[in-house]
XYZ file of C-alpha atoms in Angstrom:
364
model
C 0.000 0.000 0.000
C 2.830 2.379 0.886
C 4.584 1.640 -2.427
C 1.373 2.346 -4.325
C 0.890 5.674 -2.539
C 4.470 6.695 -3.317
C 3.950 5.740 -6.964
C 0.694 7.699 -7.113
C 2.286 10.757 -5.535
C 5.224 10.751 -7.963
C 3.007 10.036 -10.980
C 0.647 12.894 -10.136
C 3.576 15.250 -9.527
C 4.983 14.457 -12.969
C 1.506 14.910 -14.421
C 1.158 18.443 -13.078
C 4.510 19.468 -14.540
C 3.618 17.921 -17.877
C 0.377 19.889 -18.111
C 2.340 23.132 -17.782
C 4.835 22.096 -20.438
C 2.036 21.007 -22.770
C 0.588 24.499 -22.832
C 3.944 26.023 -23.800
C 4.628 23.463 -26.520
C 1.101 23.744 -27.895
C 1.706 27.477 -28.277
C 4.779 26.628 -30.361
C 2.701 24.347 -32.554
C -0.112 26.784 -33.223
C 2.148 29.831 -33.582
C 1.954 31.313 -37.052
C 5.181 31.016 -39.011
C 5.970 31.847 -42.593
C 8.148 28.765 -43.070
C 6.183 25.511 -43.154
C 9.442 23.538 -42.943
C 9.998 24.938 -39.453
C 6.608 23.568 -38.440
C 7.411 20.164 -39.935
C 10.786 20.178 -38.137
C 9.038 20.833 -34.824
C 6.618 17.987 -35.452
C 9.526 15.675 -36.235
C 11.294 16.717 -33.040
C 8.184 16.021 -30.947
C 7.991 12.565 -32.496
C 11.641 11.821 -31.886
C 11.480 12.946 -28.259
C 8.452 10.736 -27.616
C 6.107 13.677 -27.024
C 3.906 13.564 -30.110
C 1.156 11.519 -28.443
C 0.254 14.581 -26.380
C -0.531 16.553 -29.552
C -1.844 13.931 -31.937
C -4.858 15.876 -33.182
C -2.888 19.139 -33.486
C -0.129 17.433 -35.460
C -2.596 15.787 -37.839
C -4.400 19.080 -38.334
C -1.183 20.939 -39.180
C 0.108 18.278 -41.537
C -3.240 18.070 -43.320
C -3.316 21.830 -43.751
C 0.271 21.988 -45.051
C -0.189 19.033 -47.383
C -3.340 20.506 -48.912
C -2.112 24.094 -49.077
C 1.306 23.200 -50.518
C 0.829 20.112 -52.727
C 4.038 20.853 -54.635
C 6.066 22.137 -51.697
C 9.252 20.271 -52.544
C 8.955 20.884 -56.284
C 8.535 24.649 -56.178
C 11.328 25.474 -53.749
C 15.058 24.822 -54.025
C 15.405 22.904 -50.784
C 18.571 21.015 -49.926
C 18.832 17.250 -49.428
C 18.332 17.418 -45.670
C 15.076 19.368 -45.965
C 13.627 17.329 -48.835
C 14.306 14.054 -47.012
C 12.938 15.427 -43.727
C 9.660 16.645 -45.248
C 9.258 13.438 -47.254
C 9.815 11.242 -44.179
C 7.522 13.154 -41.838
C 4.608 13.081 -44.281
C 5.142 9.416 -45.103
C 5.338 8.511 -41.424
C 1.923 10.070 -40.939
C 0.335 8.271 -43.871
C 0.503 10.902 -46.603
C 1.250 9.892 -50.200
C 4.374 11.930 -50.653
C 5.900 10.965 -54.045
C 9.464 9.673 -54.097
C 10.057 11.671 -57.283
C 11.098 14.577 -55.047
C 14.554 12.967 -54.919
C 15.053 12.958 -58.684
C 16.789 16.320 -58.611
C 19.620 14.672 -56.682
C 20.169 12.052 -59.414
C 22.894 12.473 -62.054
C 22.745 11.602 -65.762
C 23.754 8.017 -65.022
C 20.733 7.481 -62.797
C 22.831 7.495 -59.615
C 22.802 9.849 -56.659
C 25.275 12.684 -57.210
C 28.640 12.081 -55.578
C 28.693 15.713 -54.439
C 26.018 14.791 -51.875
C 28.644 12.910 -49.875
C 29.960 16.282 -48.781
C 26.734 16.857 -46.838
C 26.710 14.360 -43.923
C 23.584 15.860 -42.358
C 21.723 15.568 -45.653
C 22.991 12.018 -46.173
C 21.727 11.022 -42.730
C 18.337 12.561 -43.509
C 18.177 10.688 -46.834
C 19.151 7.432 -45.090
C 16.302 7.788 -42.574
C 13.845 8.665 -45.365
C 14.829 5.622 -47.418
C 13.209 3.312 -44.864
C 9.809 4.744 -45.788
C 10.025 3.328 -49.285
C 7.369 1.049 -50.748
C 7.609 -1.827 -53.186
C 8.750 -0.682 -56.597
C 10.280 2.612 -55.457
C 13.741 1.918 -56.829
C 15.013 5.398 -56.088
C 14.615 4.790 -52.351
C 16.343 1.411 -52.598
C 19.185 3.217 -54.315
C 19.130 5.907 -51.620
C 19.559 3.294 -48.898
C 22.467 1.612 -50.691
C 24.094 4.973 -51.482
C 23.914 6.305 -47.916
C 24.989 3.014 -46.326
C 28.097 3.047 -48.497
C 29.199 6.438 -47.186
C 27.702 7.220 -43.773
C 30.215 5.403 -41.604
C 33.155 7.200 -43.188
C 31.248 10.492 -43.026
C 30.690 9.969 -39.309
C 34.436 9.868 -38.684
C 34.766 13.325 -40.280
C 31.743 14.917 -38.577
C 31.396 16.880 -35.356
C 30.891 14.778 -32.183
C 27.106 15.176 -32.043
C 26.511 14.433 -35.716
C 28.849 11.452 -35.445
C 26.741 10.047 -32.598
C 23.546 10.682 -34.555
C 24.914 8.858 -37.604
C 26.229 5.859 -35.661
C 23.012 5.639 -33.679
C 20.915 5.725 -36.858
C 23.034 3.030 -38.486
C 22.379 0.750 -35.545
C 18.787 1.801 -34.891
C 17.096 3.395 -37.937
C 14.378 5.645 -36.577
C 11.561 4.054 -38.581
C 12.530 0.587 -37.330
C 13.262 1.517 -33.742
C 10.737 0.913 -30.970
C 9.229 4.178 -29.646
C 10.629 4.075 -26.107
C 14.159 3.191 -27.192
C 14.040 5.928 -29.828
C 12.816 8.482 -27.273
C 15.536 7.559 -24.779
C 18.270 7.814 -27.389
C 16.998 11.024 -28.953
C 16.559 12.705 -25.567
C 20.242 12.117 -24.832
C 21.303 13.328 -28.266
C 19.090 16.413 -28.076
C 20.611 17.351 -24.728
C 23.976 17.690 -26.498
C 22.525 19.964 -29.186
C 23.662 23.546 -28.541
C 20.571 24.873 -30.349
C 18.192 22.832 -28.166
C 14.980 24.277 -26.771
C 15.205 23.892 -22.989
C 11.434 23.702 -22.586
C 11.225 20.779 -24.986
C 14.191 19.056 -23.361
C 12.782 19.285 -19.845
C 9.340 18.255 -21.058
C 10.823 15.196 -22.765
C 12.786 14.163 -19.682
C 9.850 14.466 -17.303
C 7.459 12.742 -19.676
C 9.882 9.862 -20.221
C 10.332 9.434 -16.475
C 6.570 9.514 -15.913
C 5.871 6.860 -18.542
C 8.749 4.708 -17.273
C 7.422 4.995 -13.706
C 4.016 3.768 -14.857
C 5.552 0.857 -16.763
C 7.568 -0.106 -13.683
C 4.413 -0.033 -11.561
C 2.603 -2.235 -14.058
C 5.474 -4.708 -14.031
C 5.393 -4.768 -10.245
C 1.704 -5.690 -10.363
C 2.291 -8.336 -13.003
C 5.213 -10.013 -11.263
C 3.157 -10.169 -8.063
C 0.271 -11.748 -9.996
C 2.621 -14.235 -11.648
C 4.303 -15.096 -8.349
C 0.927 -15.673 -6.699
C 0.130 -18.229 -9.410
C 3.116 -20.240 -8.145
C 4.043 -21.085 -11.720
C 7.647 -21.942 -10.896
C 6.574 -24.752 -8.560
C 3.537 -26.046 -10.417
C 5.019 -25.816 -13.920
C 8.805 -26.171 -13.587
C 9.138 -26.911 -17.310
C 7.805 -23.568 -18.506
C 9.669 -20.427 -19.510
C 9.241 -17.459 -17.188
C 8.608 -14.572 -19.600
C 6.544 -12.055 -17.653
C 9.125 -9.252 -18.037
C 9.684 -10.052 -21.709
C 5.967 -10.041 -22.492
C 5.444 -6.728 -20.701
C 8.222 -5.222 -22.811
C 6.387 -6.450 -25.917
C 3.152 -4.876 -24.709
C 4.889 -1.608 -23.812
C 6.419 -1.313 -27.254
C 3.060 -1.878 -28.921
C 1.248 0.739 -26.797
C 3.497 2.757 -24.502
C 1.096 5.638 -23.795
C -0.232 5.996 -20.209
C -3.882 5.659 -21.253
C -3.245 2.077 -22.395
C -2.055 0.846 -19.015
C -4.826 -1.691 -18.543
C -4.380 -2.912 -22.106
C -0.675 -3.588 -21.474
C -1.509 -5.546 -18.330
C -4.116 -7.616 -20.173
C -1.801 -8.337 -23.116
C 0.990 -9.390 -20.763
C -1.259 -11.738 -18.796
C -2.740 -13.308 -21.908
C 0.669 -13.872 -23.523
C 2.016 -15.308 -20.261
C -0.841 -17.844 -20.135
C -0.486 -18.649 -23.831
C 3.225 -19.188 -23.318
C 2.441 -21.592 -20.479
C -0.025 -23.447 -22.715
C 2.509 -23.562 -25.507
C 5.207 -25.050 -23.266
C 2.749 -27.609 -21.912
C 1.966 -28.758 -25.433
C 5.545 -28.626 -26.657
C 7.576 -30.212 -23.879
C 5.464 -31.738 -21.134
C 1.970 -33.090 -21.757
C 1.345 -36.532 -23.191
C -0.798 -36.949 -26.284
C -3.672 -38.364 -24.207
C -3.483 -35.512 -21.680
C -3.377 -32.897 -24.406
C -6.342 -34.451 -26.199
C -8.380 -34.100 -23.016
C -7.118 -30.570 -22.439
C -8.010 -29.585 -26.000
C -11.531 -30.944 -25.513
C -11.819 -28.930 -22.288
C -10.736 -25.730 -24.027
C -13.291 -26.300 -26.777
C -16.023 -26.708 -24.162
C -14.752 -23.740 -22.129
C -16.627 -24.757 -19.016
C -15.505 -25.374 -15.443
C -17.284 -28.761 -15.476
C -14.405 -30.042 -17.643
C -11.980 -29.721 -14.707
C -12.824 -33.171 -13.347
C -11.622 -34.821 -16.541
C -8.119 -33.338 -16.423
C -4.871 -34.417 -14.740
C -4.105 -32.531 -11.535
C -1.522 -30.144 -12.977
C -3.820 -29.331 -15.910
C -6.724 -28.465 -13.632
C -4.846 -25.449 -12.338
C -3.723 -24.424 -15.828
C -7.264 -24.709 -17.138
C -8.636 -22.824 -14.133
C -6.334 -19.818 -14.496
C -7.161 -19.657 -18.209
C -10.893 -19.531 -17.455
C -10.420 -17.031 -14.633
C -8.320 -14.688 -16.771
C -10.886 -14.514 -19.567
C -13.717 -14.141 -17.036
C -11.855 -11.161 -15.586
C -11.453 -9.651 -19.040
C -15.134 -10.157 -19.780
C -16.140 -8.313 -16.602
C -13.915 -5.348 -17.453
C -15.031 -5.216 -21.067
C -18.675 -5.417 -20.021
C -18.183 -2.190 -18.057
C -17.086 -0.553 -21.314
C -19.891 -2.097 -23.338
C -17.464 -4.235 -25.334
C -18.065 -7.708 -23.888
C -18.636 -9.043 -27.417
C -14.886 -8.805 -28.123
C -13.984 -11.444 -25.529
C -15.491 -14.094 -27.782
C -12.843 -13.399 -30.420
C -10.095 -13.957 -27.856
C -11.621 -17.238 -26.763
C -11.959 -18.414 -30.332
C -8.291 -17.633 -30.905
C -7.284 -19.815 -27.981
C -9.676 -22.591 -28.951
C -8.877 -22.943 -32.596
C -5.828 -20.999 -33.737
C -3.581 -22.083 -30.877
C -4.734 -25.457 -29.647
C -5.877 -27.047 -32.888
C -2.688 -26.059 -34.686
C -0.561 -27.318 -31.803
C -2.304 -30.697 -31.455
C -2.129 -31.136 -35.224
C 1.596 -30.566 -35.047
C 1.948 -33.180 -32.333
C -0.097 -35.698 -34.285
C 2.076 -35.123 -37.326
C 5.237 -35.455 -35.253
C 4.210 -38.787 -33.787
C 2.395 -39.886 -36.987
C -0.876 -40.388 -35.111
C -4.321 -40.541 -36.663
């Protein structure tokens, strides 16, 4: 109880600070500026620092307005490689059909990217990040990736310390392929070294990251306590203990604070499915698994009497977990969705697993 109160106090304290920062940053977003690229750069920075979820509707509104008001933005202005790649990537990341033809002006007569571009390490890094937003058939972006990969590492060695770190970090973790929390942590550190940084944005990013991390830690504390109370280690010594791993998965799918309950549910479900999977793969006999499969199909507590002792507990926690989910979803008027989860367990998991076992042992 004391730990929970301390968590709540710290979480609320962070929340109050964040609300103040949000007002300041929102003013930056809505401020009128003659240069739309500056607005796009700010949006990109908010995304990189892990703050964009606070301003989702504002960001979409601004991008929609810019995209509609300036349909040929990159064609009508003589922007450099860095700017073209930045604008292209930001719009693509948000689902806009930005044509890859905007890079044609950087192609020479031989159909290759101009060698002179290698003298612009910042532009090359921007092009590299943009190349990961390519779609099938966009050869120019495939060429962009190959071209930048061939030069970036050597360019890093000749760049200033911050740009060198940015290049090496991007080569290891391309932004488009990096999980949101890892990207935010890395970009917060890099932004702190930027002499042109905005202190308000930096402090906002730090506090927000700490607040989200605190919530994730609290969730994991709840989940490990739940898992420990199940006594899985004693009852199922053959299984993998993956509660931390599965929570990381859930956190990378939906890291935002408002999805806390969803992360807990996903983690619990995956933990139970993992336990079922290990039971089928390495422990249960064919006869036991046949009976367990029949019980899952019936999805009724009356099937408990027909199961081996260790399977009774496994079956019981599976029923209890989905009953808990149904109660919570009923409160939200979405109880119908629990049926889809049950069907997944019944058919997609268990039928495919038992079929694999039958094939392995060549059983009818």
